[in-house]
Amino acid sequence: MTPFTVLFTTFMSFLALAVSLPLSMRIQARDVFVPPILYPHAGTVWVAGQCHNVTWDTSNAPVNITNVYGMIYLRNNSLIDMNEELASGFDILNGHVEIQVPNVPTGHNYSLVLFGDSGNYSPAFTILAE
């Protein structure tokens, strides 16, 4: 065999392997998980500086979710403050995480955004400044 034939045969073998590899792998379906936030709820009043457990319902979690690592941000008047990360890196399937209420102006239209698989909002609640 000539060096060209050996090189060509090797190249074609690797090409066949590369093309068939994705077909042989089983791709697992993933579901988006949007757990409803249970606390804080409408009527909740927090004071800046306090610590609270944010809780959400995990009872309907699918087996395979896209992202299990959560983040929580503060939202006020429909605007998410991406500079106000209250928690991150927690397991979304735990159903709770402790946060410290940030020092923000008193307001009655605050909510939390829970990111993991998707973003969902708590009902509006009140934060009182220190």
Backbone as a chain_set.jsonl record, in Angstrom:
{"seq": "MTPFTVLFTTFMSFLALAVSLPLSMRIQARDVFVPPILYPHAGTVWVAGQCHNVTWDTSNAPVNITNVYGMIYLRNNSLIDMNEELASGFDILNGHVEIQVPNVPTGHNYSLVLFGDSGNYSPAFTILAE", "coords": {"N": [[0.834, -1.18, 0.0], [0.384, 2.226, -0.681], [1.631, 5.249, 0.833], [-0.291, 7.273, 0.561], [-2.699, 5.809, 0.263], [-2.91, 4.548, 2.754], [-3.115, 6.796, 4.438], [-5.472, 7.948, 3.384], [-7.356, 5.88, 3.893], [-7.258, 5.784, 6.706], [-8.163, 8.378, 7.325], [-10.802, 8.259, 6.256], [-11.879, 6.281, 7.892], [-11.865, 7.516, 10.44], [-13.599, 9.616, 9.852], [-15.999, 8.23, 9.325], [-16.453, 7.185, 11.883], [-16.754, 9.553, 13.376], [-19.084, 10.604, 12.258], [-20.986, 8.639, 12.833], [-20.992, 8.493, 15.613], [-22.641, 10.498, 17.071], [-25.132, 9.457, 16.39], [-25.22, 7.057, 17.703], [-25.263, 7.725, 20.344], [-27.484, 8.129, 23.017], [-29.841, 10.576, 23.28], [-31.071, 12.359, 25.916], [-34.259, 13.401, 26.845], [-35.186, 16.608, 28.048], [-36.901, 18.555, 30.482], [-38.597, 21.642, 31.099], [-38.717, 23.267, 34.164], [-40.887, 24.936, 36.202], [-41.247, 26.01, 39.091], [-43.786, 27.012, 41.348], [-43.569, 29.875, 43.436], [-43.914, 29.837, 46.886], [-43.462, 31.284, 49.223], [-42.054, 34.398, 49.565], [-45.461, 35.498, 49.89], [-48.482, 37.118, 48.713], [-49.208, 39.907, 50.698], [-47.153, 39.533, 52.478], [-44.725, 40.99, 54.63], [-41.568, 42.24, 54.756], [-38.564, 43.241, 56.46], [-35.822, 45.261, 55.724], [-32.593, 43.816, 55.889], [-33.287, 41.635, 57.474], [-33.381, 38.006, 57.65], [-34.803, 35.499, 55.586], [-36.523, 32.503, 54.613], [-36.937, 31.677, 51.361], [-39.393, 29.94, 49.66], [-40.496, 27.302, 47.466], [-42.615, 25.256, 45.416], [-41.85, 21.942, 44.821], [-43.084, 19.657, 44.094], [-44.019, 18.788, 41.604], [-41.828, 18.332, 40.008], [-40.045, 17.527, 37.061], [-38.356, 14.514, 35.931], [-35.983, 14.914, 34.485], [-34.484, 17.869, 34.41], [-33.602, 20.981, 32.864], [-31.796, 22.827, 34.069], [-30.447, 22.649, 37.197], [-29.434, 24.42, 39.005], [-30.106, 27.196, 40.935], [-31.041, 30.731, 41.013], [-31.814, 33.745, 42.69], [-33.403, 36.807, 42.331], [-34.213, 40.244, 43.031], [-37.188, 41.953, 42.299], [-38.816, 44.921, 41.287], [-41.611, 46.845, 40.731], [-42.029, 45.585, 38.224], [-39.456, 45.495, 37.18], [-36.448, 43.825, 36.998], [-33.782, 43.736, 39.16], [-30.76, 43.139, 38.25], [-28.412, 43.507, 39.521], [-28.848, 42.891, 42.082], [-28.488, 40.221, 43.301], [-29.814, 37.778, 45.244], [-29.454, 35.163, 46.026], [-27.611, 32.303, 44.874], [-26.538, 29.425, 42.951], [-27.705, 27.332, 44.344], [-29.481, 24.206, 44.824], [-32.21, 23.742, 42.862], [-34.141, 21.869, 43.338], [-34.315, 21.598, 46.061], [-36.245, 23.239, 47.185], [-36.189, 25.447, 48.846], [-34.409, 28.349, 50.029], [-32.274, 30.352, 52.003], [-32.324, 33.856, 52.281], [-31.01, 37.208, 52.61], [-32.757, 40.1, 53.268], [-32.439, 42.797, 51.127], [-31.118, 46.15, 51.541], [-33.262, 48.306, 50.652], [-35.403, 50.942, 49.329], [-38.49, 51.584, 51.089], [-41.282, 49.803, 49.899], [-44.184, 48.556, 48.136], [-44.459, 46.884, 46.037], [-42.708, 44.791, 45.519], [-41.186, 41.784, 44.322], [-39.951, 38.418, 44.02], [-37.68, 36.832, 41.802], [-37.279, 33.679, 40.61], [-34.816, 31.92, 39.194], [-33.853, 29.16, 37.29], [-34.478, 26.59, 35.668], [-36.232, 28.197, 34.35], [-37.677, 31.476, 34.535], [-39.564, 32.599, 37.172], [-42.025, 34.438, 39.016], [-42.615, 35.665, 42.314], [-45.642, 36.448, 44.145], [-46.527, 39.93, 44.553], [-45.083, 41.753, 47.269], [-44.324, 43.458, 50.415], [-41.536, 45.474, 51.298], [-39.906, 46.906, 53.994], [-37.88, 49.673, 54.663], [-34.816, 49.852, 56.596]], "CA": [[0.0, 0.0, 0.0], [1.12, 3.479, -0.745], [1.33, 6.122, 1.973], [-1.548, 7.966, 0.296], [-3.799, 4.882, 0.517], [-2.999, 4.384, 4.212], [-3.629, 8.054, 4.965], [-6.86, 8.073, 2.948], [-8.146, 4.881, 4.622], [-7.325, 6.24, 8.098], [-9.044, 9.549, 7.348], [-12.186, 7.826, 6.026], [-12.307, 5.541, 9.088], [-12.184, 8.508, 11.471], [-14.785, 10.339, 9.412], [-17.148, 7.351, 9.56], [-16.644, 7.13, 13.328], [-17.26, 10.846, 13.831], [-20.462, 10.77, 11.787], [-21.877, 7.672, 13.467], [-20.986, 8.635, 17.061], [-23.85, 11.13, 17.595], [-26.293, 8.61, 16.179], [-25.216, 5.958, 18.655], [-25.512, 8.25, 21.679], [-28.888, 8.358, 23.307], [-30.09, 11.918, 23.762], [-32.104, 12.305, 26.93], [-35.167, 14.538, 26.805], [-35.164, 17.461, 29.232], [-38.117, 19.328, 30.671], [-38.476, 22.918, 31.787], [-39.348, 23.208, 35.482], [-41.297, 26.266, 36.654], [-41.896, 25.794, 40.391], [-44.42, 28.216, 41.903], [-43.021, 30.387, 44.697], [-44.911, 29.792, 47.954], [-43.168, 32.345, 50.176], [-43.095, 35.28, 50.089], [-46.761, 35.512, 49.219], [-49.166, 38.413, 48.8], [-49.449, 40.294, 52.088], [-45.926, 39.384, 53.252], [-43.982, 42.22, 54.901], [-40.2, 42.003, 55.19], [-37.793, 44.416, 56.849], [-34.46, 45.186, 55.19], [-31.61, 43.275, 56.818], [-33.742, 40.362, 58.035], [-33.194, 36.794, 56.836], [-36.031, 34.739, 55.363], [-36.458, 31.358, 53.708], [-37.787, 31.703, 50.176], [-39.797, 28.555, 49.41], [-41.23, 27.037, 46.237], [-43.182, 23.905, 45.341], [-41.087, 21.036, 43.955], [-43.818, 18.386, 44.007], [-44.237, 18.375, 40.213], [-40.56, 18.434, 39.267], [-39.807, 16.432, 36.121], [-37.17, 13.708, 36.21], [-34.819, 15.535, 33.848], [-34.679, 19.291, 34.19], [-32.525, 21.581, 32.102], [-30.804, 23.46, 34.937], [-30.808, 22.444, 38.602], [-28.831, 25.451, 39.845], [-30.99, 28.34, 40.975], [-30.654, 32.097, 41.371], [-32.956, 34.569, 43.082], [-33.198, 38.245, 42.182], [-35.292, 41.107, 43.481], [-37.924, 42.651, 41.234], [-39.629, 46.008, 41.811], [-42.383, 47.5, 39.664], [-41.812, 44.816, 37.0], [-38.071, 45.591, 36.74], [-35.546, 42.949, 37.742], [-32.485, 44.348, 39.461], [-29.76, 42.089, 38.051], [-27.301, 43.78, 40.441], [-29.307, 42.511, 43.423], [-28.602, 38.762, 43.398], [-30.038, 37.442, 46.645], [-28.923, 33.812, 46.244], [-27.27, 31.616, 43.629], [-25.812, 28.169, 43.062], [-28.411, 26.347, 45.164], [-30.215, 23.17, 44.097], [-33.604, 24.161, 42.678], [-35.015, 20.807, 43.832], [-34.42, 21.665, 47.528], [-37.517, 23.881, 47.522], [-36.038, 26.614, 49.709], [-33.074, 28.917, 50.225], [-32.318, 31.521, 52.879], [-31.789, 35.1, 51.72], [-31.075, 38.385, 53.466], [-33.508, 41.16, 52.597], [-31.515, 43.901, 50.84], [-31.462, 47.483, 52.015], [-33.91, 49.019, 49.542], [-36.445, 51.843, 49.831], [-39.786, 50.979, 51.4], [-42.136, 49.653, 48.722], [-45.235, 47.541, 48.244], [-44.578, 46.163, 44.771], [-41.53, 43.941, 45.336], [-41.382, 40.346, 44.151], [-38.708, 37.697, 43.783], [-37.607, 36.061, 40.567], [-36.551, 32.423, 40.796], [-34.265, 31.395, 37.946], [-33.265, 27.828, 37.273], [-34.903, 26.216, 34.332], [-36.945, 29.321, 33.762], [-37.839, 32.539, 35.518], [-40.935, 32.8, 37.616], [-42.111, 35.52, 39.981], [-43.479, 35.548, 43.487], [-46.617, 37.538, 44.213], [-45.988, 41.185, 45.092], [-45.086, 41.871, 48.726], [-43.79, 44.713, 50.911], [-40.264, 45.55, 52.023], [-39.753, 48.142, 54.748], [-36.483, 50.053, 54.828], [-34.348, 49.81, 57.997]], "C": [[0.88, 1.245, 0.0], [0.782, 4.326, 0.478], [0.013, 6.882, 1.783], [-2.742, 7.074, 0.631], [-3.993, 4.69, 2.018], [-3.605, 5.64, 4.843], [-5.109, 8.23, 4.619], [-7.761, 7.111, 3.718], [-8.31, 5.29, 6.087], [-8.287, 7.418, 8.227], [-10.505, 9.139, 7.192], [-12.722, 7.041, 7.225], [-12.693, 6.502, 10.201], [-13.43, 9.306, 11.109], [-16.043, 9.519, 9.657], [-17.466, 7.255, 11.054], [-17.259, 8.423, 13.841], [-18.715, 11.058, 13.436], [-21.414, 9.837, 12.529], [-21.967, 7.835, 14.977], [-22.227, 9.338, 17.596], [-25.095, 10.269, 17.416], [-26.37, 7.49, 17.203], [-25.461, 6.42, 20.079], [-27.0, 8.476, 21.865], [-29.041, 9.753, 23.906], [-31.281, 11.861, 24.697], [-32.945, 13.576, 26.878], [-35.107, 15.291, 28.126], [-36.453, 18.271, 29.274], [-37.792, 20.64, 31.376], [-39.305, 22.841, 33.065], [-39.625, 24.628, 35.955], [-42.014, 26.118, 37.998], [-42.539, 27.074, 40.92], [-43.805, 28.591, 43.251], [-44.154, 30.44, 45.722], [-44.723, 30.91, 48.979], [-41.96, 33.11, 49.688], [-44.368, 35.216, 49.239], [-47.37, 36.9, 49.36], [-49.463, 38.703, 50.266], [-48.22, 40.155, 52.975], [-45.264, 40.748, 53.428], [-42.614, 41.821, 55.447], [-39.568, 43.331, 55.578], [-36.372, 44.224, 56.341], [-33.5, 44.714, 56.28], [-32.005, 41.953, 57.447], [-33.392, 39.215, 57.099], [-34.516, 36.042, 56.759], [-35.738, 33.552, 54.462], [-37.441, 31.582, 52.575], [-38.118, 30.245, 49.886], [-40.594, 28.461, 48.119], [-41.621, 25.57, 46.216], [-42.4, 23.054, 44.346], [-41.827, 19.728, 43.705], [-44.031, 17.903, 42.574], [-42.971, 18.481, 39.372], [-40.41, 17.26, 38.312], [-38.519, 15.69, 36.487], [-35.913, 14.385, 35.679], [-35.103, 17.006, 33.608], [-33.421, 19.885, 33.561], [-31.423, 22.141, 32.993], [-31.237, 23.32, 36.388], [-30.24, 23.514, 39.527], [-29.642, 26.726, 39.773], [-30.319, 29.649, 41.326], [-31.926, 32.836, 41.751], [-32.553, 36.032, 42.996], [-34.425, 38.985, 42.699], [-35.889, 41.835, 42.281], [-38.77, 43.729, 41.897], [-40.288, 46.72, 40.638], [-42.07, 46.896, 38.302], [-40.4, 44.922, 36.439], [-37.196, 44.709, 37.621], [-34.22, 43.66, 37.928], [-31.423, 43.261, 39.39], [-28.512, 42.335, 38.891], [-27.631, 43.321, 41.855], [-29.563, 41.003, 43.481], [-28.712, 38.405, 44.88], [-29.505, 36.06, 46.995], [-28.588, 33.212, 44.885], [-26.545, 30.32, 43.941], [-26.479, 27.112, 43.911], [-29.159, 25.361, 44.269], [-31.692, 23.542, 44.048], [-34.586, 23.118, 43.23], [-35.118, 20.785, 45.353], [-35.711, 22.331, 47.985], [-37.407, 25.072, 48.45], [-34.588, 27.078, 49.705], [-33.236, 30.145, 51.113], [-31.664, 32.719, 52.178], [-31.819, 36.179, 52.797], [-31.759, 39.482, 52.663], [-32.564, 42.348, 52.376], [-32.023, 45.233, 51.388], [-31.955, 48.308, 50.822], [-34.948, 49.978, 50.122], [-37.733, 51.08, 50.133], [-40.635, 50.947, 50.141], [-43.089, 48.494, 48.885], [-45.374, 46.703, 46.982], [-43.31, 45.363, 44.467], [-41.979, 42.514, 45.072], [-40.011, 39.728, 43.928], [-38.806, 36.951, 42.474], [-36.732, 34.854, 40.844], [-36.134, 31.92, 39.429], [-33.676, 30.027, 38.216], [-33.47, 27.39, 35.845], [-35.542, 27.382, 33.6], [-36.998, 30.413, 34.819], [-39.293, 32.653, 35.904], [-40.926, 33.744, 38.808], [-42.98, 35.136, 41.162], [-44.583, 36.591, 43.359], [-45.951, 38.787, 44.806], [-46.109, 41.195, 46.612], [-44.393, 43.169, 49.109], [-42.425, 44.521, 51.545], [-40.224, 46.916, 52.689], [-38.273, 48.439, 54.924], [-36.121, 50.019, 56.317], [-34.557, 51.147, 58.66]], "O": [[1.956, 1.287, 0.598], [-0.264, 4.124, 1.094], [-0.715, 7.107, 2.749], [-3.707, 7.548, 1.23], [-5.126, 4.672, 2.498], [-4.5, 5.549, 5.683], [-5.905, 8.621, 5.473], [-8.841, 7.51, 4.154], [-9.399, 5.152, 6.645], [-9.123, 7.449, 9.129], [-11.36, 9.629, 7.929], [-13.91, 7.134, 7.537], [-13.732, 6.328, 10.838], [-14.23, 9.633, 11.985], [-17.043, 10.047, 10.142], [-18.636, 7.247, 11.436], [-18.184, 8.392, 14.653], [-19.49, 11.631, 14.201], [-22.546, 10.223, 12.821], [-22.93, 7.361, 15.579], [-22.841, 8.811, 18.524], [-26.021, 10.353, 18.223], [-27.459, 7.023, 17.537], [-25.824, 5.617, 20.938], [-27.685, 8.961, 20.964], [-28.431, 10.064, 24.929], [-32.356, 11.384, 24.333], [-32.413, 14.686, 26.868], [-34.991, 14.687, 29.192], [-37.019, 18.625, 28.24], [-36.836, 20.73, 32.146], [-40.454, 22.401, 33.045], [-38.702, 25.431, 36.093], [-43.244, 26.101, 38.046], [-41.892, 28.121, 40.936], [-43.553, 27.73, 44.094], [-45.214, 31.01, 45.465], [-45.695, 31.422, 49.535], [-40.923, 32.503, 49.42], [-44.335, 34.92, 48.044], [-46.821, 37.755, 50.054], [-49.925, 37.822, 50.991], [-48.237, 40.614, 54.117], [-45.24, 41.561, 52.504], [-42.516, 41.149, 56.474], [-39.968, 44.394, 55.103], [-35.786, 43.154, 56.505], [-33.577, 45.147, 57.429], [-31.136, 41.215, 57.913], [-33.139, 39.42, 55.911], [-35.255, 35.958, 57.74], [-34.816, 33.591, 53.647], [-38.648, 31.666, 52.804], [-37.223, 29.4, 49.867], [-41.276, 29.406, 47.723], [-41.027, 24.746, 46.912], [-42.298, 23.4, 43.169], [-41.25, 18.788, 43.158], [-44.208, 16.704, 42.36], [-43.04, 18.695, 38.162], [-40.625, 16.114, 38.706], [-37.701, 16.189, 37.261], [-34.891, 14.42, 36.363], [-35.87, 17.358, 32.711], [-32.322, 19.352, 33.713], [-30.241, 21.952, 32.706], [-32.294, 23.826, 36.766], [-30.54, 23.512, 40.721], [-29.85, 27.279, 38.693], [-29.208, 29.689, 41.853], [-32.992, 32.576, 41.193], [-31.514, 36.444, 43.512], [-35.52, 38.429, 42.789], [-35.177, 42.27, 41.376], [-39.374, 43.493, 42.944], [-39.627, 47.139, 39.687], [-41.868, 47.626, 37.331], [-40.162, 44.478, 35.316], [-37.206, 44.836, 38.845], [-33.612, 44.128, 36.966], [-31.207, 42.539, 40.364], [-27.642, 41.467, 38.969], [-26.77, 43.363, 42.734], [-30.694, 40.561, 43.681], [-27.812, 38.697, 45.668], [-29.142, 35.812, 48.145], [-29.196, 33.56, 43.873], [-26.009, 30.132, 45.033], [-25.871, 26.076, 44.178], [-29.433, 25.649, 43.104], [-32.344, 23.642, 45.087], [-35.727, 23.448, 43.552], [-35.926, 20.032, 45.896], [-36.219, 22.019, 49.062], [-38.426, 25.66, 48.814], [-33.669, 26.31, 49.418], [-34.211, 30.885, 50.991], [-30.601, 32.601, 51.57], [-32.56, 36.074, 53.774], [-31.386, 39.757, 51.523], [-31.961, 42.848, 53.325], [-33.213, 45.4, 51.658], [-31.171, 48.916, 50.094], [-35.331, 49.842, 51.284], [-38.024, 50.059, 49.509], [-40.706, 51.93, 49.404], [-42.847, 47.571, 49.662], [-46.3, 45.901, 46.867], [-42.888, 45.264, 43.315], [-43.032, 42.088, 45.546], [-39.033, 40.433, 43.677], [-39.88, 36.495, 42.082], [-35.583, 34.99, 41.262], [-36.97, 31.542, 38.608], [-33.074, 29.789, 39.263], [-32.729, 27.773, 34.939], [-35.403, 27.527, 32.385], [-36.41, 30.268, 35.89], [-40.16, 32.789, 35.041], [-39.931, 33.836, 39.527], [-43.948, 34.387, 41.03], [-44.474, 37.516, 42.554], [-44.926, 38.688, 45.482], [-47.094, 40.717, 47.175], [-43.924, 43.903, 48.24], [-42.182, 43.535, 52.241], [-40.469, 47.943, 52.056], [-37.498, 47.557, 55.293], [-36.987, 50.139, 57.183], [-34.227, 51.311, 59.834]]}, "num_chains": 1, "name": "protein.A"}
